[in-house]
Amino acid sequence: MKMENIRTDLALENQEHISESGHDLSGVDVTTEIDDKLDITVTWVSITDETGASAMGKPVGNYVTIESGAMKENDTAAHEEIIKILARKLGKLHNLQPGAVILIVGLGNRYVTPDALGPQVCEKILVTRHIGEDSMPQDLQGRVRAVSALAPGVMGITGIETAEIVKGVADKIKPDIIIAVDALAARRTSRINATIQMSDAGINPGAGLGNKRAAINKATMGVPVIAVGVPTVVDAATLVNDTMERMLDEMAEAAPDEGTFYDMLRGLQDVERYGLIREILDPYDNMFVTPKDVDAVIGRLAGIIASAFNIALHPGITQADVNRYLN
Amino acid sequence: MKMENIRTDLALENQEHISESGHDLSGVDVTTEIDDKLDITVTWVSITDETGASAMGKPVGNYVTIESGAMKENDTAAHEEIIKILARKLGKLHNLQPGAVILIVGLGNRYVTPDALGPQVCEKILVTRHIGEDSMPQDLQGRVRAVSALAPGVMGITGIETAEIVKGVADKIKPDIIIAVDALAARRTSRINATIQMSDAGINPGAGLGNKRAAINKATMGVPVIAVGVPTVVDAATLVNDTMERMLDEMAEAAPDEGTFYDMLRGLQDVERYGLIREILDPYDNMFVTPKDVDAVIGRLAGIIASAFNIALHPGITQADVNRYLN
Amino acid sequence: MKMENIRTDLALENQEHISESGHDLSGVDVTTEIDDKLDITVTWVSITDETGASAMGKPVGNYVTIESGAMKENDTAAHEEIIKILARKLGKLHNLQPGAVILIVGLGNRYVTPDALGPQVCEKILVTRHIGEDSMPQDLQGRVRAVSALAPGVMGITGIETAEIVKGVADKIKPDIIIAVDALAARRTSRINATIQMSDAGINPGAGLGNKRAAINKATMGVPVIAVGVPTVVDAATLVNDTMERMLDEMAEAAPDEGTFYDMLRGLQDVERYGLIREILDPYDNMFVTPKDVDAVIGRLAGIIASAFNIALHPGITQADVNRYLN
Amino acid sequence: MKMENIRTDLALENQEHISESGHDLSGVDVTTEIDDKLDITVTWVSITDETGASAMGKPVGNYVTIESGAMKENDTAAHEEIIKILARKLGKLHNLQPGAVILIVGLGNRYVTPDALGPQVCEKILVTRHIGEDSMPQDLQGRVRAVSALAPGVMGITGIETAEIVKGVADKIKPDIIIAVDALAARRTSRINATIQMSDAGINPGAGLGNKRAAINKATMGVPVIAVGVPTVVDAATLVNDTMERMLDEMAEAAPDEGTFYDMLRGLQDVERYGLIREILDPYDNMFVTPKDVDAVIGRLAGIIASAFNIALHPGITQADVNRYLN
């Protein structure tokens, strides 16, 4: 079964979609941890071979998803736990050496609020690469790695493909690892701003808010690339398609006599219905659904992600330091 | 027929909706001018009595709509014509006296891109109220009125209802007229960023991007209020509802044998289907659909609207002056 | 002795200047507390009558100054102590009732970095006035007062005198107290970004970065106004004048034989030399001296001031809450 | 004579300083054109050999300076003439081939207003490199070159030396020429925001607002680099030094009897007095003098520079197109 008609950057949603359709998940391993008290769910999806990659529409690799409604609210206890989980899982995705040099890249357009996550994360990173040994403040000595952070903008504004900029800079500063932060598209509105995905498969071509990104991964960059993303939008056609499907389910339950017809409607394959929807939706393509209070939420999420990076990358920095540093 | 289930701030769409349903448009007059060459359509909707107001879900008053696909592109010839039309229609909505003092209010949240239209328009206004006679630059003397411009923010950020701020300032500076600029919600995605509505009925309660605005109109402010808006989003539930309706129409044509059923489905009143959709959509309310390149477009629209104001409000300022001034 | 030639908004510097000149400080009381370990100095200057007011060039009232080099650095322990001190002194300047409604006003131009302190403080305030009893999040109930925050912009951009906007809004929302935050000019560069002044005398006419502000104080607003400011610039002419004076002192020590001449030079009264300097400096008036890393420092100072407000105004909020809330 | 004590990025000021001191200008050619009516002065300084380079403290190359008070005001006629002059001189500095690929780099910190010139210029460039032949809008076909624009931020924020980023990107996209825009420091406050310097010698090490830039020039980048800058600040110590010198001159004229002493004072070499001043000025180094209305002026200057680039780089684009495009 193909994934083209379901627009999502979340491996978790690809996997759900396959399961719902009753297909086989060969080549895909899934483990889940749930914290009921704090309402945090962590799912680790491993795509282990090309069969799984083909079914999932994503490359071989590991995809960790942290989900929590607390991300959308000001639940500070949950945030601190999420920061710790993120930092731990980052360490599991990639084993950082003591002297490692890290390049953090904030993808996305800082002038479009739901696409501004990457640049906003960069602004909250404790950047240290340029501070020489002798200039390093006393309270940081021996507690930090060399971290740099860059927000390369978007091709529509610079005229340069983002992957070209990242590769050019990486060739010069030779980081041991690149961590790329991006805004994503999800399938379900419930996932928006309530999910963080981290993956060692890097940034896929075509990911993000319709920017048709060129790939930023180990193959193209020459060093490991960890991709970290939050879905901040749902593609409009996907929203309509999914909502209709759920409506049909509810109507079918309420009117069992019409069973045959609803079966027919639902039998209309996802891809056909999605195609019809795309035709109907105004040719004004790439429309996205996003919540109204997106600015406050993007800022909060950027803070959570940057805190996790600061803790994970700088060995001697704790959550308390992070709290005070970001004030 | 009620309007609650169709989320739109455009009088034009209310009027279309009524006509489509075959209802009577008593108390509503409509005139249309079309410029085929430049692809600009101007519609003047007058709601003349309470019958019309009730049917339309909007107060008595005049609503001018300028529509053109050129707004979304860089078609400069069309932009200059749109600017002239806007300036002319503004004059028809309200007859400005020579010594009039004008307060322009840019409603909306500058930090949320599709809601930033108002503040961005304010930034491009030729503000003159504070310049005394003797300080006025030579090339402006006798060619300008006293214009002020304020962007009051949004209640979620200031803790103060926008209408309270506008009333408080208006009581102090006593303008002869208030022009309020706001981002709107439309019903059809084709209208997004391709439509400008001006109305002498002011800002309705509940208008805008779900902010539940208190009214800013002549009754509440004490002076005439012209409301100028551009739909930059479509409410998600409205999008799903409308798309489904059009899908049903297309499917009915393709499968005439199923006629009875489709009639039943379409018979499911708008309001019931919309209610079902709202239930299904995640309780994450107030979700909006907006296009990806919204930042460039908002800037362009703000320039068009501000240029029209500069020309209409400052008697001696021309389009050429405007072009150079905004550089 | 007149103050016109010494451009400073700091009562502390006015008082120093008078003492240096050997004049009488009648009507001016000064007390000082020093924390050597954290390098924090708190000076309380009370101007008690018109004699003192005339000598100081500032109205009768209380002026608290907190000075610490730690403000310019990332010394988090000192910051936390400064926040506590600020909150305590705010309480001493004004006794807040339990149900008090507070309006915080962030003066200054958000687009000019050294003038952006006020607007940046507003962005970090826990704003609550608009949250009804039933909508108040559980963890805030009973722990907050009704606080609103507004950044009115500057007259050159809005066309409206800031005091007009503040008065207009205050008349509508009827706060019990107004707290106005502004960037100030100091006399000594050592004071820049290392000093916070709070005063119950409100905002003087002519204060701030040369904006010639109209007064925002109890007399004009009708409610008590606490002014809180940080010097972010030194007026250029003041810088030259002061530096020259200190040079003359050093040269006099090094060349005692030239005593008579140096006495003559120094005898050239401040006001004459300052006048000569202003003539020489380019008629490009209102030039200010500011440090290059001003953006990071303004952000840090805004965080310190906003934290102090959040603690002082919301009775149940602690420093730990503040740290987490601002993350 | 050395240049270290006179902090200026303007070749024009170096040359003036040498002339004032009566030194020889061997290896330096100067030609001047004056437009009295529009108050525009164009000076072309050629440093032709190492003698001249050593005296001037700048590398061999051409330095064009356009000076006009009109830049600080809204004198649109003068602006249009300045734009034409800039475009012409750019062509004289470098002969662009029809198919040339251009990379524009906006140096500086977008968050510090006087340092934001580079990033603001980038925002107003007609960027075309990413638009394929078939996607090119009809009205641009055959009228544009491939232009890209990047604002790399500053090392204190990214952790990466700006020159590393520019080199990395240039190695990838292989432009035929790089145009780097930067804010500069001048010696005289009269030059601030009233001067544009263009040079084919690229960006010197140590240029700009105290950022200690690594060199961005043909030697380091591999392709020609045109540097374009506007002085937006004067270094504080330079301001004090220069002002004192002029005061001494005026006092000497007024009191001829003190001749001997003033001669002594003025005999105190620039470098000694400058050193004494730096000692006296607070160790808070890198302080700059900038005018209060800097935000409006930076925007205006960015518009002038970007317009000149758009005209010079895109062969079919005129001033009228530029005016309309930037609206």
Tab-separated table of N, CA and C in Angstrom, chain D residues 116-196:
chain	number	residue	atom	x	y	z
D	116	ALA	N	21.949	46.048	11.586
D	116	ALA	CA	20.991	45.242	10.833
D	116	ALA	C	20.919	45.601	9.353
D	117	LEU	N	21.782	46.466	8.878
D	117	LEU	CA	21.708	46.923	7.484
D	117	LEU	C	21.796	45.757	6.499
D	118	GLY	N	22.800	44.893	6.677
D	118	GLY	CA	22.993	43.775	5.749
D	118	GLY	C	21.757	42.899	5.628
D	119	PRO	N	21.264	42.336	6.751
D	119	PRO	CA	20.051	41.523	6.670
D	119	PRO	C	18.865	42.275	6.060
D	120	GLN	N	18.729	43.553	6.343
D	120	GLN	CA	17.583	44.291	5.793
D	120	GLN	C	17.718	44.481	4.276
D	121	VAL	N	18.949	44.660	3.786
D	121	VAL	CA	19.130	44.749	2.337
D	121	VAL	C	18.701	43.431	1.681
D	122	CYS	N	19.121	42.316	2.269
D	122	CYS	CA	18.768	41.002	1.711
D	122	CYS	C	17.264	40.851	1.533
D	123	GLU	N	16.502	41.396	2.476
D	123	GLU	CA	15.046	41.229	2.435
D	123	GLU	C	14.416	41.957	1.263
D	124	LYS	N	15.145	42.930	0.686
D	124	LYS	CA	14.556	43.706	-0.399
D	124	LYS	C	15.155	43.365	-1.755
D	125	ILE	N	15.909	42.299	-1.829
D	125	ILE	CA	16.526	41.893	-3.096
D	125	ILE	C	15.550	41.038	-3.894
D	126	LEU	N	15.532	41.218	-5.195
D	126	LEU	CA	14.753	40.350	-6.089
D	126	LEU	C	15.587	39.083	-6.293
D	127	VAL	N	15.267	38.041	-5.533
D	127	VAL	CA	16.026	36.788	-5.547
D	127	VAL	C	15.465	35.875	-6.620
D	128	THR	N	16.329	35.355	-7.489
D	128	THR	CA	15.859	34.635	-8.662
D	128	THR	C	16.552	33.289	-8.907
D	129	ARG	N	17.647	33.018	-8.223
D	129	ARG	CA	18.474	31.845	-8.560
D	129	ARG	C	17.687	30.541	-8.555
D	130	HIS	N	16.677	30.466	-7.702
D	130	HIS	CA	15.969	29.204	-7.519
D	130	HIS	C	14.821	29.025	-8.514
D	131	ILE	N	14.560	30.047	-9.323
D	131	ILE	CA	13.416	29.969	-10.243
D	131	ILE	C	13.893	29.394	-11.578
D	132	GLY	N	13.377	28.249	-11.909
D	132	GLY	CA	13.773	27.614	-13.164
D	132	GLY	C	13.213	28.363	-14.364
D	133	GLU	N	13.817	28.108	-15.527
D	133	GLU	CA	13.393	28.766	-16.772
D	133	GLU	C	11.880	28.722	-16.978
D	134	ASP	N	11.315	27.535	-16.795
D	134	ASP	CA	9.889	27.350	-17.077
D	134	ASP	C	8.984	27.957	-16.002
D	135	SER	N	9.538	28.141	-14.777
D	135	SER	CA	8.717	28.717	-13.702
D	135	SER	C	8.798	30.230	-13.678
D	136	MET	N	9.771	30.801	-14.429
D	136	MET	CA	9.994	32.256	-14.374
D	136	MET	C	8.745	32.994	-14.849
D	137	PRO	N	8.217	33.937	-14.019
D	137	PRO	CA	7.042	34.716	-14.440
D	137	PRO	C	7.315	35.436	-15.759
D	138	GLN	N	6.271	35.561	-16.560
D	138	GLN	CA	6.433	36.127	-17.893
D	138	GLN	C	7.119	37.478	-17.890
D	139	ASP	N	6.744	38.324	-16.923
D	139	ASP	CA	7.268	39.681	-16.961
D	139	ASP	C	8.715	39.778	-16.463
D	140	LEU	N	9.297	38.637	-16.071
D	140	LEU	CA	10.689	38.656	-15.641
D	140	LEU	C	11.610	37.949	-16.632
D	141	GLN	N	11.038	37.152	-17.519
D	141	GLN	CA	11.859	36.350	-18.420
D	141	GLN	C	12.800	37.221	-19.230
D	142	GLY	N	14.083	36.820	-19.259
D	142	GLY	CA	15.069	37.544	-20.047
D	142	GLY	C	15.493	38.866	-19.436
D	143	ARG	N	14.930	39.198	-18.264
D	143	ARG	CA	15.246	40.500	-17.677
D	143	ARG	C	16.017	40.379	-16.364
D	144	VAL	N	16.294	39.154	-15.957
D	144	VAL	CA	16.957	38.960	-14.664
D	144	VAL	C	18.174	38.052	-14.786
D	145	ARG	N	19.108	38.233	-13.826
D	145	ARG	CA	20.202	37.274	-13.679
D	145	ARG	C	19.847	36.364	-12.499
D	146	ALA	N	20.706	35.368	-12.251
D	146	ALA	CA	20.478	34.456	-11.125
D	146	ALA	C	21.081	35.084	-9.870
D	147	VAL	N	20.227	35.607	-8.994
D	147	VAL	CA	20.692	36.276	-7.784
D	147	VAL	C	20.209	35.524	-6.553
D	148	SER	N	21.132	35.304	-5.601
D	148	SER	CA	20.772	34.707	-4.314
D	148	SER	C	21.185	35.674	-3.206
D	149	ALA	N	20.567	35.551	-2.036
D	149	ALA	CA	20.856	36.471	-0.933
D	149	ALA	C	20.807	35.736	0.389
D	150	LEU	N	21.848	35.907	1.194
D	150	LEU	CA	21.970	35.177	2.459
D	150	LEU	C	22.419	36.111	3.579
D	151	ALA	N	21.788	35.987	4.752
D	151	ALA	CA	22.228	36.745	5.927
D	151	ALA	C	22.756	35.731	6.937
D	152	PRO	N	24.089	35.572	7.065
D	152	PRO	CA	24.670	34.459	7.837
D	152	PRO	C	24.671	34.677	9.359
D	153	GLY	N	24.174	35.806	9.830
D	153	GLY	CA	24.189	36.046	11.265
D	153	GLY	C	25.580	36.452	11.725
D	154	VAL	N	25.808	36.408	13.021
D	154	VAL	CA	27.118	36.796	13.563
D	154	VAL	C	27.652	35.674	14.450
D	155	MET	N	28.959	35.626	14.578
D	155	MET	CA	29.623	34.530	15.280
D	155	MET	C	29.155	34.382	16.723
D	156	GLY	N	28.843	35.498	17.368
D	156	GLY	CA	28.388	35.407	18.747
D	156	GLY	C	27.065	34.671	18.882
D	157	ILE	N	26.309	34.594	17.798
D	157	ILE	CA	25.011	33.920	17.841
D	157	ILE	C	25.072	32.526	17.238
D	158	THR	N	25.868	32.359	16.173
D	158	THR	CA	25.908	31.061	15.502
D	158	THR	C	27.046	30.178	16.003
D	159	GLY	N	28.102	30.813	16.527
D	159	GLY	CA	29.292	30.041	16.898
D	159	GLY	C	30.192	29.804	15.698
D	160	ILE	N	29.822	30.350	14.541
D	160	ILE	CA	30.574	30.120	13.307
D	160	ILE	C	31.038	31.466	12.746
D	161	GLU	N	32.316	31.564	12.409
D	161	GLU	CA	32.858	32.783	11.796
D	161	GLU	C	32.112	33.024	10.481
D	162	THR	N	31.657	34.248	10.285
D	162	THR	CA	30.875	34.574	9.094
D	162	THR	C	31.599	34.180	7.819
D	163	ALA	N	32.900	34.426	7.766
D	163	ALA	CA	33.656	34.084	6.565
D	163	ALA	C	33.614	32.586	6.274
D	164	GLU	N	33.528	31.761	7.311
D	164	GLU	CA	33.431	30.309	7.096
D	164	GLU	C	32.115	29.973	6.403
D	165	ILE	N	31.047	30.606	6.851
D	165	ILE	CA	29.731	30.329	6.254
D	165	ILE	C	29.713	30.780	4.798
D	166	VAL	N	30.219	31.996	4.549
D	166	VAL	CA	30.199	32.514	3.183
D	166	VAL	C	31.036	31.628	2.260
D	167	LYS	N	32.216	31.241	2.734
D	167	LYS	CA	33.083	30.389	1.911
D	167	LYS	C	32.417	29.049	1.646
D	168	GLY	N	31.835	28.466	2.676
D	168	GLY	CA	31.176	27.171	2.521
D	168	GLY	C	30.066	27.222	1.491
D	169	VAL	N	29.228	28.269	1.579
D	169	VAL	CA	28.127	28.388	0.626
D	169	VAL	C	28.649	28.700	-0.774
D	170	ALA	N	29.647	29.577	-0.855
D	170	ALA	CA	30.197	29.942	-2.157
D	170	ALA	C	30.824	28.732	-2.850
D	171	ASP	N	31.493	27.875	-2.084
D	171	ASP	CA	32.076	26.665	-2.677
D	171	ASP	C	30.990	25.785	-3.282
D	172	LYS	N	29.797	25.823	-2.712
D	172	LYS	CA	28.712	24.979	-3.206
D	172	LYS	C	28.017	25.588	-4.417
D	173	ILE	N	27.696	26.861	-4.351
D	173	ILE	CA	26.878	27.432	-5.425
D	173	ILE	C	27.697	28.156	-6.493
D	174	LYS	N	28.996	28.300	-6.220
D	174	LYS	CA	29.931	28.834	-7.201
D	174	LYS	C	29.444	30.104	-7.905
D	175	PRO	N	29.258	31.188	-7.148
D	175	PRO	CA	28.861	32.442	-7.782
D	175	PRO	C	30.027	33.027	-8.560
D	176	ASP	N	29.719	33.903	-9.505
D	176	ASP	CA	30.780	34.593	-10.247
D	176	ASP	C	31.267	35.805	-9.466
D	177	ILE	N	30.417	36.263	-8.547
D	177	ILE	CA	30.786	37.437	-7.738
D	177	ILE	C	29.999	37.409	-6.435
D	178	ILE	N	30.619	37.903	-5.372
D	178	ILE	CA	29.949	38.046	-4.084
D	178	ILE	C	29.853	39.536	-3.776
D	179	ILE	N	28.660	39.988	-3.357
D	179	ILE	CA	28.500	41.368	-2.901
D	179	ILE	C	28.146	41.314	-1.416
D	180	ALA	N	29.021	41.864	-0.594
D	180	ALA	CA	28.819	41.787	0.866
D	180	ALA	C	28.422	43.153	1.404
D	181	VAL	N	27.290	43.198	2.122
D	181	VAL	CA	26.794	44.448	2.688
D	181	VAL	C	27.016	44.452	4.192
D	182	ASP	N	27.507	45.554	4.716
D	182	ASP	CA	27.830	45.605	6.143
D	182	ASP	C	27.619	47.006	6.700
D	183	ALA	N	27.374	47.074	8.006
D	183	ALA	CA	27.357	48.362	8.697
D	183	ALA	C	28.801	48.696	9.050
D	184	LEU	N	29.151	49.981	9.009
D	184	LEU	CA	30.535	50.409	9.242
D	184	LEU	C	30.613	51.397	10.411
D	185	ALA	N	31.852	51.648	10.819
D	185	ALA	CA	32.105	52.703	11.804
D	185	ALA	C	32.799	53.849	11.077
D	186	ALA	N	32.385	55.066	11.390
D	186	ALA	CA	33.013	56.237	10.777
D	186	ALA	C	33.731	57.038	11.856
D	187	ARG	N	34.445	58.047	11.396
D	187	ARG	CA	35.169	58.898	12.330
D	187	ARG	C	34.310	60.094	12.729
D	188	ARG	N	33.625	60.664	11.751
D	188	ARG	CA	32.829	61.853	12.008
D	188	ARG	C	31.339	61.492	12.097
D	189	THR	N	30.655	62.037	13.077
D	189	THR	CA	29.223	61.766	13.208
D	189	THR	C	28.446	62.278	11.989
D	190	SER	N	28.987	63.262	11.285
D	190	SER	CA	28.291	63.796	10.113
D	190	SER	C	28.174	62.750	9.007
D	191	ARG	N	29.058	61.746	9.054
D	191	ARG	CA	29.035	60.723	8.013
D	191	ARG	C	27.985	59.637	8.263
D	192	ILE	N	27.550	59.520	9.520
D	192	ILE	CA	26.625	58.443	9.876
D	192	ILE	C	25.347	58.510	9.046
D	193	ASN	N	25.008	57.408	8.419
D	193	ASN	CA	23.779	57.289	7.627
D	193	ASN	C	23.690	58.274	6.482
D	194	ALA	N	24.820	58.893	6.123
D	194	ALA	CA	24.807	59.846	5.018
D	194	ALA	C	25.852	59.480	3.979
D	195	THR	N	26.376	58.252	4.095
D	195	THR	CA	27.505	57.857	3.253
D	195	THR	C	27.352	56.401	2.842
D	196	ILE	N	27.632	56.093	1.578
D	196	ILE	CA	27.691	54.694	1.140
D	196	ILE	C	29.058	54.473	0.507
